[in-house]
Coordinates of C-alpha atoms and ligand atoms in Angstrom, one line a residue:
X1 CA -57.7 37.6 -74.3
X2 CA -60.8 36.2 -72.3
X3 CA -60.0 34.9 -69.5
X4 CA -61.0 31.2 -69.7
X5 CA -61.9 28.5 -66.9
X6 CA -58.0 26.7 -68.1
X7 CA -55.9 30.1 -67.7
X8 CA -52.9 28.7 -66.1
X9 CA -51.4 29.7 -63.7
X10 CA -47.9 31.6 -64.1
X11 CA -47.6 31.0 -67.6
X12 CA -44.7 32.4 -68.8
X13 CA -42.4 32.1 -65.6
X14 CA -43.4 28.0 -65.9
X15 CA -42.1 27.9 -69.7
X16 CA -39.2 29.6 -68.7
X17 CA -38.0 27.6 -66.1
X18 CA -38.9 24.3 -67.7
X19 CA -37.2 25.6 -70.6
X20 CA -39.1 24.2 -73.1
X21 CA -37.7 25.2 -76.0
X22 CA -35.1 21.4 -75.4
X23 CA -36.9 18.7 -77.6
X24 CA -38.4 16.1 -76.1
X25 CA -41.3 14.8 -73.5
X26 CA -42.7 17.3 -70.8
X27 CA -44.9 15.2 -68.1
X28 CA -47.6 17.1 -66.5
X29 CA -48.6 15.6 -64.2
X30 CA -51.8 17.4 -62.9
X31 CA -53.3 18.2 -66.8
X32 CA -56.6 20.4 -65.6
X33 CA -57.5 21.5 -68.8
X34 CA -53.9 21.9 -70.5
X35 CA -53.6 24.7 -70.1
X36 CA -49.9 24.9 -69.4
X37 CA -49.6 21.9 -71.6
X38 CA -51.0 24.1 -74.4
X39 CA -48.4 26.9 -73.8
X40 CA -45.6 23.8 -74.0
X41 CA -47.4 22.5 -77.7
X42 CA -48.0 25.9 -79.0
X43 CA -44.5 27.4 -78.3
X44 CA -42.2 24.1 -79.1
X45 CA -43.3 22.4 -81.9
X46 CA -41.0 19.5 -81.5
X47 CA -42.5 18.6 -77.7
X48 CA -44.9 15.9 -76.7
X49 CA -47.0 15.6 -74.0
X50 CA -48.0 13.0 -72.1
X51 CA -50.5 14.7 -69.3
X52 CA -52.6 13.1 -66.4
X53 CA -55.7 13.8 -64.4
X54 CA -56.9 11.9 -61.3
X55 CA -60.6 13.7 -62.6
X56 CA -62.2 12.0 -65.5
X57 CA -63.8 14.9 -66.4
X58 CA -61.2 17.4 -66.8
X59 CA -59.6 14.9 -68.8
X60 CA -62.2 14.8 -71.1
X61 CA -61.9 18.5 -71.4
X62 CA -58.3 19.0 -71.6
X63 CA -58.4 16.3 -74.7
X64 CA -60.4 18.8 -76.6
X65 CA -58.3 21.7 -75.7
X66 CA -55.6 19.8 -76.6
X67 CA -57.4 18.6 -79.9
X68 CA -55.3 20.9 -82.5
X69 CA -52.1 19.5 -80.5
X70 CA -53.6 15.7 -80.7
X71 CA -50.3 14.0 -82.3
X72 CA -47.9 15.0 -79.8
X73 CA -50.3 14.3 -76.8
X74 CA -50.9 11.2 -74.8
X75 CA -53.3 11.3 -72.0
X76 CA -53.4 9.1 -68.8
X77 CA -56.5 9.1 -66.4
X78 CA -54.8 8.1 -63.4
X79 CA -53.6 9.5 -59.9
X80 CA -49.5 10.8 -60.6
X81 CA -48.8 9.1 -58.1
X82 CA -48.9 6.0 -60.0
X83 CA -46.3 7.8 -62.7
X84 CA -43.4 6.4 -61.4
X85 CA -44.8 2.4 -62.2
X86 CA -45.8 2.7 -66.0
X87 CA -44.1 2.2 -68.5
X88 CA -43.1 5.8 -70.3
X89 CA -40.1 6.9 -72.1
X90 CA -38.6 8.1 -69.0
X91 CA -35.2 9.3 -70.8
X92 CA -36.9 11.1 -72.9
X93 CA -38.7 13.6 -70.2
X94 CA -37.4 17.1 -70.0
X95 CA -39.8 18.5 -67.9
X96 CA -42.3 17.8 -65.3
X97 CA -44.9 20.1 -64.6
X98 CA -47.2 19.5 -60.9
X99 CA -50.1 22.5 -60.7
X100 CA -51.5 21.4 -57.1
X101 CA -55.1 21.4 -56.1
X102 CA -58.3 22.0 -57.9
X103 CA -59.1 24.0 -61.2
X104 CA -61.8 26.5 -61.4
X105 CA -63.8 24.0 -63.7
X106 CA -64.2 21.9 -60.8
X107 CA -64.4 24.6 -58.6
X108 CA -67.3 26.3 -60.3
X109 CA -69.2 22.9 -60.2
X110 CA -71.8 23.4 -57.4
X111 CA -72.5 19.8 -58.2
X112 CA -69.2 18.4 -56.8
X113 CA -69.3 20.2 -53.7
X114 CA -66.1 21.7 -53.8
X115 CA -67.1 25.3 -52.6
X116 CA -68.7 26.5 -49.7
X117 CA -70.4 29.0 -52.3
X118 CA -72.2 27.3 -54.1
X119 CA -75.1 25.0 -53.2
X120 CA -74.3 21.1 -53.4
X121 CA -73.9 17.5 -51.9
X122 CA -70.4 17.5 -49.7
X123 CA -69.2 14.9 -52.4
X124 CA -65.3 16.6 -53.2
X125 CA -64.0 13.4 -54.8
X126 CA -61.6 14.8 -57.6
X127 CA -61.6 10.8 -58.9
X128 CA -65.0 9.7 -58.9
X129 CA -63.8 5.7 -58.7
X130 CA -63.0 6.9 -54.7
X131 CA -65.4 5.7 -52.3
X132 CA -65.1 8.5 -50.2
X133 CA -67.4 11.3 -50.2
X134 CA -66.9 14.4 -47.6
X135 CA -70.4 13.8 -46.2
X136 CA -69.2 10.1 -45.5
X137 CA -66.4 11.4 -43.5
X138 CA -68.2 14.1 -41.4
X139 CA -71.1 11.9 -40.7
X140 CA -69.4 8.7 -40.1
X141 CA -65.6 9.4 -38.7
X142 CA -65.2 9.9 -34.6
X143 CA -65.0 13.1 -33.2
X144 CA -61.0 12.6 -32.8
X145 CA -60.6 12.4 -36.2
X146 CA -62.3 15.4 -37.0
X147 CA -60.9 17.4 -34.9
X148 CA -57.6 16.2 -36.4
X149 CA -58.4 16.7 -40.1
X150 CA -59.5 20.2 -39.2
X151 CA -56.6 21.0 -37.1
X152 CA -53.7 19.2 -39.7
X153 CA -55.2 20.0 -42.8
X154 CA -57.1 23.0 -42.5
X155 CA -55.0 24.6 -39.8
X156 CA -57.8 25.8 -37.6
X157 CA -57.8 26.9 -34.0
X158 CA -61.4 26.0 -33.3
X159 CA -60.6 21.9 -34.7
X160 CA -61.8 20.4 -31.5
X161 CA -65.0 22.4 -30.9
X162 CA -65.8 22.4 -34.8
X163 CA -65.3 18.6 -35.0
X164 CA -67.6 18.3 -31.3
X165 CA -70.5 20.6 -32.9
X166 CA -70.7 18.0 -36.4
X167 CA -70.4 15.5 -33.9
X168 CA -73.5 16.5 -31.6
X169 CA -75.6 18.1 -34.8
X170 CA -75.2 14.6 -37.0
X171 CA -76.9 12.2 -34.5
X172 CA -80.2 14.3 -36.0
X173 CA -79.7 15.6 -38.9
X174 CA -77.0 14.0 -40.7
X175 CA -74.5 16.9 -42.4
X176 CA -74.3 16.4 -46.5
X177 CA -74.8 19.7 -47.8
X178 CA -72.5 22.3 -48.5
X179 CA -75.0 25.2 -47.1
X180 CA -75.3 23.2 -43.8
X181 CA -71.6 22.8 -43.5
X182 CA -71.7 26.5 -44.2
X183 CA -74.1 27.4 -42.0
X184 CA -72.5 25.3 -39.0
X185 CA -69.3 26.9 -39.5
X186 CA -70.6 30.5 -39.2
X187 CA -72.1 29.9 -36.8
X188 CA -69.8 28.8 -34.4
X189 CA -67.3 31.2 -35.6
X190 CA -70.0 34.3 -35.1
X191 CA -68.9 34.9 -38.6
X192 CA -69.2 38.5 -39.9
X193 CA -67.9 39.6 -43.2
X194 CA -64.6 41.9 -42.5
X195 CA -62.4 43.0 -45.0
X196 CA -59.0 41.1 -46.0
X197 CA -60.3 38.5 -43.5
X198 CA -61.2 35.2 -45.4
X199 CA -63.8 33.0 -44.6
X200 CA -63.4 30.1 -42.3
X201 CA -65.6 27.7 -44.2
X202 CA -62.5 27.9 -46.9
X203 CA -60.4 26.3 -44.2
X204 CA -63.0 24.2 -43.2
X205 CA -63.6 23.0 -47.0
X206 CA -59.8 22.8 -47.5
X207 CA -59.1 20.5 -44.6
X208 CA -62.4 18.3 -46.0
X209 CA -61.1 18.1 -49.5
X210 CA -57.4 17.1 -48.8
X211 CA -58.8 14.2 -46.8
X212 CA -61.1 13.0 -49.2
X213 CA -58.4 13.3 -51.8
X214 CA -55.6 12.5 -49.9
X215 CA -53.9 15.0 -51.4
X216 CA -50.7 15.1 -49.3
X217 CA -49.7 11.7 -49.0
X218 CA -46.6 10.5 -51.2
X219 CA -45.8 14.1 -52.4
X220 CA -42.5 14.0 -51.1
X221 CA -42.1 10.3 -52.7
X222 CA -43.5 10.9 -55.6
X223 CA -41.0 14.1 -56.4
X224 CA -38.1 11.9 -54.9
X225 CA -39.1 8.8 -57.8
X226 CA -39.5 10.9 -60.4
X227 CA -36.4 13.1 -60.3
X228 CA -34.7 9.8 -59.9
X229 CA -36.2 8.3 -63.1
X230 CA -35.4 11.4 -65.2
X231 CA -32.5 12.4 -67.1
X232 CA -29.7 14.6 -66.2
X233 CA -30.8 18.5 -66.7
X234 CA -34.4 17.8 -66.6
X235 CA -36.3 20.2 -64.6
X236 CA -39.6 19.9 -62.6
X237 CA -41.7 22.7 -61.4
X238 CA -44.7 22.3 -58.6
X239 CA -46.6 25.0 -57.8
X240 CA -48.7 24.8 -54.7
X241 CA -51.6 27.0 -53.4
X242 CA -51.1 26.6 -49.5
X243 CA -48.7 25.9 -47.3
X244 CA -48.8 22.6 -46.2
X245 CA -48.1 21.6 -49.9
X246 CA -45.3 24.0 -50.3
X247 CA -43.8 23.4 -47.1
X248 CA -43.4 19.6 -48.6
X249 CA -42.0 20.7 -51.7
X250 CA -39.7 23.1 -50.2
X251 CA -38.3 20.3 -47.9
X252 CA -38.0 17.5 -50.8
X253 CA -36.4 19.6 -52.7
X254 CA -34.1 21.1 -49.9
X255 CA -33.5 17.4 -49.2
X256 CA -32.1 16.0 -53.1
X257 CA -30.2 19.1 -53.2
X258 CA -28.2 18.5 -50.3
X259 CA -25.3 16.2 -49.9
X260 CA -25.9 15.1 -46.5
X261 CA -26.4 11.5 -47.9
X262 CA -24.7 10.6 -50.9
X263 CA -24.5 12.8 -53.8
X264 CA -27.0 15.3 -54.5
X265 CA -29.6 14.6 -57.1
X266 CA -30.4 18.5 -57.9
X267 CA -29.7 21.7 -57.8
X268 CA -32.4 24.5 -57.0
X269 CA -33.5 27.0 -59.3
X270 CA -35.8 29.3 -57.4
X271 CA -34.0 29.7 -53.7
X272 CA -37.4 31.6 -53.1
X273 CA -40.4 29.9 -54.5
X274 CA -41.9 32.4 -57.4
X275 CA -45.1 33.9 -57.0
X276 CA -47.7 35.9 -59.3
X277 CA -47.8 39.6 -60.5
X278 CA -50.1 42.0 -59.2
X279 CA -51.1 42.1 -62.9
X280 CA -51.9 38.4 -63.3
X281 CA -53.8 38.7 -59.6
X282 CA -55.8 41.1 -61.0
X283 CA -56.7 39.1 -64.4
X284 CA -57.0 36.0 -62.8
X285 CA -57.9 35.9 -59.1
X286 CA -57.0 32.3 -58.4
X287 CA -53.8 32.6 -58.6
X288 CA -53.3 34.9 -55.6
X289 CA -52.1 32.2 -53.8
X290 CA -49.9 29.8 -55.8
X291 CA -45.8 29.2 -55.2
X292 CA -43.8 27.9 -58.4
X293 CA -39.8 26.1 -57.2
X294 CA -38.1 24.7 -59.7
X295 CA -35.4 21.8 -60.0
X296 CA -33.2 20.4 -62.1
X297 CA -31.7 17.2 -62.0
X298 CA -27.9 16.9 -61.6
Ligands
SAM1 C1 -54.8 23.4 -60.7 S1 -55.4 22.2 -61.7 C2 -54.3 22.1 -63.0 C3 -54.5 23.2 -64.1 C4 -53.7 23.0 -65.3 N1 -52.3 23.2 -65.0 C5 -54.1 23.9 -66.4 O1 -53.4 24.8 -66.8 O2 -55.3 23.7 -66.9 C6 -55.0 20.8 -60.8 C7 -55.5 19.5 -61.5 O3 -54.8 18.4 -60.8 C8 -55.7 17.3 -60.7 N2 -55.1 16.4 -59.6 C9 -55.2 16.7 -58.3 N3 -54.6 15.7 -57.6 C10 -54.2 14.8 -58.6 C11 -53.5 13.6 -58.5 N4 -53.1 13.0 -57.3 N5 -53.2 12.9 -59.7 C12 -53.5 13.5 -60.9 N6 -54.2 14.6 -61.0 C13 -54.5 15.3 -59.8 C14 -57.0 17.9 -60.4 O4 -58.0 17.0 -60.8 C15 -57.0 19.2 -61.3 O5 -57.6 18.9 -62.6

């Protein structure tokens, strides 16, 4: 099989845990290109589902990947956070499905400025209606608050003397490429290429995109609402790509499974979060990094 830009991510250990073989509605929440809503249509012919993308574009893409599934699909450009206000057929959901973080079709789009590997404006919106580009945040936020984006989000050591450098370099030459953002960054890192070490731009870039997107906020809510407004035995599965997200999954979920306040709402199904075979590293390199837990509702 080629290995195409919507090869998800854990295929087979997603279906099994969402066990989606039961009738009924799987929500995924974070569509890409359905790819793992593909798997769900192709191997249950009796599910439906109703997918969302906070990135126009992919959903455009995604609707034609999921054309030869089009009567069982419903599509929703919107943020998942919303999810929990619409108006779905909540007792009908037997699965929910979160794939965290970017796909390699936006990725791969030097245009959107996502990598520090490709050449591009610092743009990094994944919803283009948001007003906030990464060049308007490292040209126009204090030197505080850079320092704090780089140190909370991107986990760097160097935060304060990163966020001092844009600070001092912007007053001349404003920073809204991705090769000057690349550049500054080697540069003050006296970056040389050593193996298994990766690049500190990718830390850089990571702490830059989870601002813009605001990628962390109301996780834990979110997963809180919508195991709440789900019916018994339906099971949700995130899979995260760094640890800041998966140490807010692990948490929630630690958190509804426990009966310190009330009754629990879930049990766990993965006690240690589930990660990819060498094999599927190999085939498909993104996945290197990504965690699947699992839930099901009480
Ligand atoms: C890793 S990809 C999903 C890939 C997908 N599972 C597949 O198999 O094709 C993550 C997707 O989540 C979307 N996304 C990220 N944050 C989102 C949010 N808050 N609401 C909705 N979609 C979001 C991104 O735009 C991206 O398309």
């Amino acid at each position: 099989m080629s290995r195409s830009a919507h090869t998800p991510v854990l295929p087979d250990e997603v279906m099994s845990y969402l066990d989606i073989q039961r009738k009924g509605v799987y929500l995924d929440c974070t569509l890409g290109l359905g790819g793992h809503s593909a798997e769900i249509l192709k191997r249950n012919k009796e599910a439906r589902i109703i997918g969302f993308d906070i990135d126009e574009k992919s959903l455009m893409e995604a609707k034609k990947n999921l054309q030869p599934y089009a009567d069982r699909v419903t599509l929703y450009h919107s943020d998942y956070r919303y999810i929990p206000e619409l108006k779905l057929d909540f007792p009908s959901v037997r699965g929910v499905l979160l794939d965290l973080g970017l796909s390699s079709f936006q990725l791969d789009d030097a245009q959107r400025g996502f990598s520090f590997n490709k050449k591009g404006p610092l743009d990094m919106r994944m919803d283009h209606r948001n007003k906030t580009t990464a060049s308007k945040i490292l040209n126009k936020s204090s030197e505080k608050k850079l320092a704090q984006i780089f140190r909370e989000y991107g986990e760097l050591r160097q935060a304060k003397i990163l966020a001092k450098e844009i600070y001092s370099r912007r007053k001349n030459n404003p920073i809204n490429t991705t090769e000057q953002l690349l550049q500054l960054t080697e540069d003050l890192c006296r970056w040389r290429p050593q193996k298994g070490k990766t690049h500190p731009a990718a830390r850089v870039f990571q702490a830059l995109r989870i601002e813009v997107n605001q990628e962390l906020k109301n996780l834990d809510t979110f997963l809180e609402k919508i195991i709440k407004l789900t019916p018994p035995h339906t099971r949700t599965g995130v899979i995260s790509f760094h640890s800041l997200e998966d140490r807010i999954v692990k948490h929630t979920m630690k958190k509804l499974a426990s009966s310190n306040k009330g009754s629990p709402l879930i049990t766990l199904l993965t006690k240690k979060p589930v990660t990819p075979s060498k094999n599927e590293i190999q085939e498909n390199f993104r996945s290197r990094s990504a965690k699947l837990r699992v839930s099901r509702n009480l």
